[in-house]
PDB file of N, CA and C in Angstrom:
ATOM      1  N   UNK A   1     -31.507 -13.719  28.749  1.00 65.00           N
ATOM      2  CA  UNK A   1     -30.698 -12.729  28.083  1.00 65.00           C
ATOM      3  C   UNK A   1     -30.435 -13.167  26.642  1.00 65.00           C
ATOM      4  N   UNK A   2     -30.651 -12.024  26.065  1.00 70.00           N
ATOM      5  CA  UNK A   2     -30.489 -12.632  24.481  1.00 70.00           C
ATOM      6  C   UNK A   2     -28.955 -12.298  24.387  1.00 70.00           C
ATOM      7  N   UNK A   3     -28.092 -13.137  23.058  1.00 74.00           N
ATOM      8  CA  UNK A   3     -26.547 -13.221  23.027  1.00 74.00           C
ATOM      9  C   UNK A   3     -26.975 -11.981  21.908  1.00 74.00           C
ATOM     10  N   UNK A   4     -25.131 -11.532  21.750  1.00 74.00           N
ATOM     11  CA  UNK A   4     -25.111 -10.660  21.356  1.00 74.00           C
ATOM     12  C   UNK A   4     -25.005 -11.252  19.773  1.00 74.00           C
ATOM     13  N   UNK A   5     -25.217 -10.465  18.859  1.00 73.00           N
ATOM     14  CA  UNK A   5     -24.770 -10.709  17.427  1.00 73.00           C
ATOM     15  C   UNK A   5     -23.234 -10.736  17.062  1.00 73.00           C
ATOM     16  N   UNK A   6     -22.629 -11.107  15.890  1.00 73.00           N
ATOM     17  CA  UNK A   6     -20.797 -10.931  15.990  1.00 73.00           C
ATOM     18  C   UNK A   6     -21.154 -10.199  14.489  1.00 73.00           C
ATOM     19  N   UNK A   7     -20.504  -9.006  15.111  1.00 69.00           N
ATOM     20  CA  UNK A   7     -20.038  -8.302  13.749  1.00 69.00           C
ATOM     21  C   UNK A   7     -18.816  -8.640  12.921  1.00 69.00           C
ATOM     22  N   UNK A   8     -18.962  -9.329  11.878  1.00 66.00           N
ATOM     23  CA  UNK A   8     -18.142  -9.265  10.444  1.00 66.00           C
ATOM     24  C   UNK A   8     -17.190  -8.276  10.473  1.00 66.00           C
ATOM     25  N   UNK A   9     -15.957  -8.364  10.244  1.00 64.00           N
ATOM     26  CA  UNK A   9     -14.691  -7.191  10.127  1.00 64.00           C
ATOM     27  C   UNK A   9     -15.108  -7.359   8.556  1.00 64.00           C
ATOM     28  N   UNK A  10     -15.139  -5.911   7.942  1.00 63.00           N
ATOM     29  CA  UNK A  10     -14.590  -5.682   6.851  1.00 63.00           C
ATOM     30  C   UNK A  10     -13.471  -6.049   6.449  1.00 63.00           C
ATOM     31  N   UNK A  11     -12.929  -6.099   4.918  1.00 60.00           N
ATOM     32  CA  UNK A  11     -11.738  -6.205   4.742  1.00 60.00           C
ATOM     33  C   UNK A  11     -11.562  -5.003   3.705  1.00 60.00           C
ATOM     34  N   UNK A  12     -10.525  -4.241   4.537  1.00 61.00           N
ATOM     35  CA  UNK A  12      -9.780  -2.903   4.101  1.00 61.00           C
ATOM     36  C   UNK A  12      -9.048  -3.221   2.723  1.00 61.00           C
ATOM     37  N   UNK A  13      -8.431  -3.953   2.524  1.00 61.00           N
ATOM     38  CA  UNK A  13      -7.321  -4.197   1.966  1.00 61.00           C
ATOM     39  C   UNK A  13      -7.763  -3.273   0.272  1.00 61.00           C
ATOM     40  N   UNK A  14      -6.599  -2.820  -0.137  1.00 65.00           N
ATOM     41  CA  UNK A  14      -7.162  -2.561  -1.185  1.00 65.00           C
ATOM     42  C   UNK A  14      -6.217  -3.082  -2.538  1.00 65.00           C
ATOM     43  N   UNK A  15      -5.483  -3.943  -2.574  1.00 65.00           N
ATOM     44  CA  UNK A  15      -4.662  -4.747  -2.760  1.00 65.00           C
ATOM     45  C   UNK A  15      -4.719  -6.066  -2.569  1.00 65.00           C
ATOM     46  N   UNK A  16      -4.822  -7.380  -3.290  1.00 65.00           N
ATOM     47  CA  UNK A  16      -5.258  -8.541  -2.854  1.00 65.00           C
ATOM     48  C   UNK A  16      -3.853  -9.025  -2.259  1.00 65.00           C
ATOM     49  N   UNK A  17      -2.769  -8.633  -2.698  1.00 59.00           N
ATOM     50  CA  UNK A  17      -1.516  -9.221  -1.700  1.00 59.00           C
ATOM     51  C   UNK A  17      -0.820  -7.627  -0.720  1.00 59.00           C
ATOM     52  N   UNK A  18      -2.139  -7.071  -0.767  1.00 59.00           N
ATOM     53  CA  UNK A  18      -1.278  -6.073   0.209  1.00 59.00           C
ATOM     54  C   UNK A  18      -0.566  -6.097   1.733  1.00 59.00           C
ATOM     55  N   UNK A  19      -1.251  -7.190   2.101  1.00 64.00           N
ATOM     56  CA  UNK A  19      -0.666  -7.741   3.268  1.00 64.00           C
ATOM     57  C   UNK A  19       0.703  -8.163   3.226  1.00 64.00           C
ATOM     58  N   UNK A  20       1.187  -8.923   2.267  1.00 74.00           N
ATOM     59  CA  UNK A  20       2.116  -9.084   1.824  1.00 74.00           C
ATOM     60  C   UNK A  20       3.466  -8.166   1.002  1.00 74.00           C
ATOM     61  N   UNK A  21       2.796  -6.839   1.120  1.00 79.00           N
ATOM     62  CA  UNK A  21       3.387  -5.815   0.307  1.00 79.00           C
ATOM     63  C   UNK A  21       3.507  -4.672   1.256  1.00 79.00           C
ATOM     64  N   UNK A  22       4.514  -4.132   1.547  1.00 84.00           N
ATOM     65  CA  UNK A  22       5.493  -3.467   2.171  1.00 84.00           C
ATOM     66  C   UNK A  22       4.911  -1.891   1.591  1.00 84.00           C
ATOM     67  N   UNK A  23       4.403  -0.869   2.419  1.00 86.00           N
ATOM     68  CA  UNK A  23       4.118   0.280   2.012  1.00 86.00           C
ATOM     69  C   UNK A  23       5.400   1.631   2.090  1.00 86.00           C
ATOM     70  N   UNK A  24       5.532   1.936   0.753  1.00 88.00           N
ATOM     71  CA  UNK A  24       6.624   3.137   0.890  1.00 88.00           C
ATOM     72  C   UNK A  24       5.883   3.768   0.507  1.00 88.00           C
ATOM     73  N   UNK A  25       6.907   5.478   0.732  1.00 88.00           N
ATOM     74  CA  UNK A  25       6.741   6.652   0.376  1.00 88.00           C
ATOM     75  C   UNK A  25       7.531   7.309  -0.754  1.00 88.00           C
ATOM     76  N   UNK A  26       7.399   8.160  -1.111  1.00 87.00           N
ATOM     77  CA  UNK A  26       7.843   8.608  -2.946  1.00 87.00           C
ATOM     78  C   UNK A  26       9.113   8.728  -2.485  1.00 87.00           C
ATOM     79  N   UNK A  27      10.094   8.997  -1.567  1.00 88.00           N
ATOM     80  CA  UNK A  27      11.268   9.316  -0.760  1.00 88.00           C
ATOM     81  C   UNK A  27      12.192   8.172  -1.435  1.00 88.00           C
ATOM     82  N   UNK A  28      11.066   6.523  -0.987  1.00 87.00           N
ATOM     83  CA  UNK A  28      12.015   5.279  -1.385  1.00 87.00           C
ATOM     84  C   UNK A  28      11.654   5.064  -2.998  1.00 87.00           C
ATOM     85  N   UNK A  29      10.866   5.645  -3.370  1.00 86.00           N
ATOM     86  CA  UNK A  29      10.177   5.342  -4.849  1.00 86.00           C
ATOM     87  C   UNK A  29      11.551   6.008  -6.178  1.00 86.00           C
ATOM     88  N   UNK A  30      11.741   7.117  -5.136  1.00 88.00           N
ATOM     89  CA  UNK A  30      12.429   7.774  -6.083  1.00 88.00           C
ATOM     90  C   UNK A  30      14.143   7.353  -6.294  1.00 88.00           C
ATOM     91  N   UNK A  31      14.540   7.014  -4.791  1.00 89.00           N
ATOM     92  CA  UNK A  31      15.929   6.134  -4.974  1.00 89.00           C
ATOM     93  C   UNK A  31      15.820   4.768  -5.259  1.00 89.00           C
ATOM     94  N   UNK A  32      14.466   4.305  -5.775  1.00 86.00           N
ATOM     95  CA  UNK A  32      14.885   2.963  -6.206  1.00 86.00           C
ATOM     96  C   UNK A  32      15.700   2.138  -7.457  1.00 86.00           C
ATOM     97  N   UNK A  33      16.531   1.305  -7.677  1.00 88.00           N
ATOM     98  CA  UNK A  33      16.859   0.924  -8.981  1.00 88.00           C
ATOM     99  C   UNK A  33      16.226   0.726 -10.239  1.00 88.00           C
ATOM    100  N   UNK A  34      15.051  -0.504  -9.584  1.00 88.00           N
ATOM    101  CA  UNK A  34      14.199  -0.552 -10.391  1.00 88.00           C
ATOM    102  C   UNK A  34      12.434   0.316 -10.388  1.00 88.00           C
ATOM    103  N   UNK A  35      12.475   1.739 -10.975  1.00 86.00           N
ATOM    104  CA  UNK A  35      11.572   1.944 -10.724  1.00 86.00           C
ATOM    105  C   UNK A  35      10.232   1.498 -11.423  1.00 86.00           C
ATOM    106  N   UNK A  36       9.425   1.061 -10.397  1.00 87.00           N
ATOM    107  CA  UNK A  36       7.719   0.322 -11.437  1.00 87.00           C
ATOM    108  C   UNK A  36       7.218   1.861 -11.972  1.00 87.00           C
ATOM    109  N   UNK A  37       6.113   1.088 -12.958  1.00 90.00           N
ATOM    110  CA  UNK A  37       5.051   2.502 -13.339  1.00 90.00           C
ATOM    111  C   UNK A  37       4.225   3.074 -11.865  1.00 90.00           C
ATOM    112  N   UNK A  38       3.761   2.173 -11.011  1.00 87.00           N
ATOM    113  CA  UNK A  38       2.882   2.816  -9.940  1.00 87.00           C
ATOM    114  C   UNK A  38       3.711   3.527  -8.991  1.00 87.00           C
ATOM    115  N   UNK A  39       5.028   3.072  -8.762  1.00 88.00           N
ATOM    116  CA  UNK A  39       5.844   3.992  -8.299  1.00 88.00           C
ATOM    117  C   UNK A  39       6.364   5.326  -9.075  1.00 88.00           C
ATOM    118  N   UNK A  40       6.364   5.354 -10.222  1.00 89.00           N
ATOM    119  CA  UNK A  40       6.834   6.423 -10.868  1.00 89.00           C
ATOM    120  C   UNK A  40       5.070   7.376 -10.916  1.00 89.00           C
ATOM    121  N   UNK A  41       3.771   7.156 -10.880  1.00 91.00           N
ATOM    122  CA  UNK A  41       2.725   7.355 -11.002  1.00 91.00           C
ATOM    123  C   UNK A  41       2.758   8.148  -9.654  1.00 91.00           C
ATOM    124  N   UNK A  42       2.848   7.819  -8.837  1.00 90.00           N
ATOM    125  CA  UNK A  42       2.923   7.931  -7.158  1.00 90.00           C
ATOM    126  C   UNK A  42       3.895   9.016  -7.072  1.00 90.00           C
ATOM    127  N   UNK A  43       4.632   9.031  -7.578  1.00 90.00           N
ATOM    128  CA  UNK A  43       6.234  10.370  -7.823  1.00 90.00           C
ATOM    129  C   UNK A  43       5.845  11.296  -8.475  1.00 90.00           C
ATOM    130  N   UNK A  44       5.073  11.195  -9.268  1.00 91.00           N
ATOM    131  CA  UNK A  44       4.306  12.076 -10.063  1.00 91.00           C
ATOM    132  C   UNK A  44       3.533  12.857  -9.490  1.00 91.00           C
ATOM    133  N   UNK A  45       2.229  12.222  -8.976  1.00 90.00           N
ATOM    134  CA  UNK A  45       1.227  12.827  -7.614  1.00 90.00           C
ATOM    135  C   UNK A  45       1.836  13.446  -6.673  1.00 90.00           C
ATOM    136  N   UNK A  46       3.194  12.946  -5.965  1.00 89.00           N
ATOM    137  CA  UNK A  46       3.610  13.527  -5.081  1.00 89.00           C
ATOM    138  C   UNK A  46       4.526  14.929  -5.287  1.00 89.00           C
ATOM    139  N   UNK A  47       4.384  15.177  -6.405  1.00 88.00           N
ATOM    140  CA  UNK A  47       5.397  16.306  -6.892  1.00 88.00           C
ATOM    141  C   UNK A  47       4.685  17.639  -7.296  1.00 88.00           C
ATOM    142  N   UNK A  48       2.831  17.459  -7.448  1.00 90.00           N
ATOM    143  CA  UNK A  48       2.048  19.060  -6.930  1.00 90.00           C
ATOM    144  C   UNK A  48       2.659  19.098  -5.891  1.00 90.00           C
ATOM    145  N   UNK A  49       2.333  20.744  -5.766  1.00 90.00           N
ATOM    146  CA  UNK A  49       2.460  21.358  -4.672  1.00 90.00           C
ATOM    147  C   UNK A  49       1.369  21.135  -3.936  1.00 90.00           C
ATOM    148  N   UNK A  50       1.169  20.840  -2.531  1.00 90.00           N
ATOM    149  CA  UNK A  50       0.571  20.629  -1.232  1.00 90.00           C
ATOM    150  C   UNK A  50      -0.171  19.243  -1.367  1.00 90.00           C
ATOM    151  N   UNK A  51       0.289  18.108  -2.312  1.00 87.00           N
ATOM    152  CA  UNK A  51       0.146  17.091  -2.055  1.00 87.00           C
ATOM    153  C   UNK A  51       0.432  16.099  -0.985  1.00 87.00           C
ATOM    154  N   UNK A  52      -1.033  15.454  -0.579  1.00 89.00           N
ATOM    155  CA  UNK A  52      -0.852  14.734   0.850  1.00 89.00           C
ATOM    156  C   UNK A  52      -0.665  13.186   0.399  1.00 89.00           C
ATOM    157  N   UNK A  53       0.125  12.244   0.738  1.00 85.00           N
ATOM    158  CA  UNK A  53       0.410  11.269   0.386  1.00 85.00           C
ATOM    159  C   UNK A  53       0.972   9.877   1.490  1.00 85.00           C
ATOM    160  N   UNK A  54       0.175   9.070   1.153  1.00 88.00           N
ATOM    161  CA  UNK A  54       0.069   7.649   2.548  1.00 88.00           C
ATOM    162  C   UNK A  54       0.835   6.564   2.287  1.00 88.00           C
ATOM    163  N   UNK A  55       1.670   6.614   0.826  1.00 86.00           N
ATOM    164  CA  UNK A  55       2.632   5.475   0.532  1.00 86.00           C
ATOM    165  C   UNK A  55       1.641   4.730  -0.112  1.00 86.00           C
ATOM    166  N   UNK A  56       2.515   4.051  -1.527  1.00 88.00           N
ATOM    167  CA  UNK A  56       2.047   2.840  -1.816  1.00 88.00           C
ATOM    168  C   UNK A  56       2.518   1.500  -1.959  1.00 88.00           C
ATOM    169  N   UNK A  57       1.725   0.524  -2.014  1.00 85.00           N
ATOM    170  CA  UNK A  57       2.414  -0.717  -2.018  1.00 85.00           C
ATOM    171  C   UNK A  57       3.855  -1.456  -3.009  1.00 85.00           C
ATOM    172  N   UNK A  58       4.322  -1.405  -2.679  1.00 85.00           N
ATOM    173  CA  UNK A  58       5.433  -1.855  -3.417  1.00 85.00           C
ATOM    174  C   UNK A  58       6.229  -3.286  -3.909  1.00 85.00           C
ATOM    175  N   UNK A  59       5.866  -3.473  -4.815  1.00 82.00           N
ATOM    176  CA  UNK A  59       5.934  -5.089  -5.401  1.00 82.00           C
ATOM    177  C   UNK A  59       7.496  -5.306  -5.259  1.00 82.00           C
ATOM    178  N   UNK A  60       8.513  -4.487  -5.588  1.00 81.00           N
ATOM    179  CA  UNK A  60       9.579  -5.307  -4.750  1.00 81.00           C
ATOM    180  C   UNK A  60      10.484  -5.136  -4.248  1.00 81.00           C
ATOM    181  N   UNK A  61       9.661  -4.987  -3.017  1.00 75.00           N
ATOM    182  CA  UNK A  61       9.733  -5.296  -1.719  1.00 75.00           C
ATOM    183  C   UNK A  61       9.531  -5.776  -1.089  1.00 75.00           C
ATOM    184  N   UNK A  62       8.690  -7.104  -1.071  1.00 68.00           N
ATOM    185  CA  UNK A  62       7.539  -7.822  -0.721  1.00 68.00           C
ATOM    186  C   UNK A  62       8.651  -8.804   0.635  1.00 68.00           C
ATOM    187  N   UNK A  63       7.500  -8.830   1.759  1.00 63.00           N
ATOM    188  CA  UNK A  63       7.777  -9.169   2.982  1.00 63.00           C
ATOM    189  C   UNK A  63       7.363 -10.874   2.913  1.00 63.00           C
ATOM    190  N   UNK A  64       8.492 -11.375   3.531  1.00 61.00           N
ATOM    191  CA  UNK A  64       8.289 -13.226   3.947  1.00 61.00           C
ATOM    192  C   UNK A  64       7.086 -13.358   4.567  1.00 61.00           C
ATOM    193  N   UNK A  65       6.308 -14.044   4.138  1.00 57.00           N
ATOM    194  CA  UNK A  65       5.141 -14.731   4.944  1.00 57.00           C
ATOM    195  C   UNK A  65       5.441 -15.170   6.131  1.00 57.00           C
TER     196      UNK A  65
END
């Protein structure tokens, strides 16, 4: 019997510390204190009409290792 081959996982990430970075939605973007440009960018997009939107990463917010 021949072994099987091991398939390689891609890596999704599209963010090099996104693992590390906490995903919101324009909801928390918009009550934040300090708002970033990609959050205010992201508030922007989300404010057409029938815009679909998956959250973006948020620098600070960033989750303990």
């Amino acid at each position: 019997m021949a072994k099987a081959k091991k398939v390689k996982k891609k890596n999704s990430r599209q963010h090099p510390n996104q693992l590390n970075l906490k995903i919101v939605t324009s909801s928390t973007c918009q009550v934040c204190k300090q708002q970033c440009a990609r959050g205010l960018a992201y508030l922007e997009q989300m404010s057409q009409p029938g815009a679909i939107g998956f959250g973006v990463p948020c620098i600070l917010t960033k989750r303990q290792p």
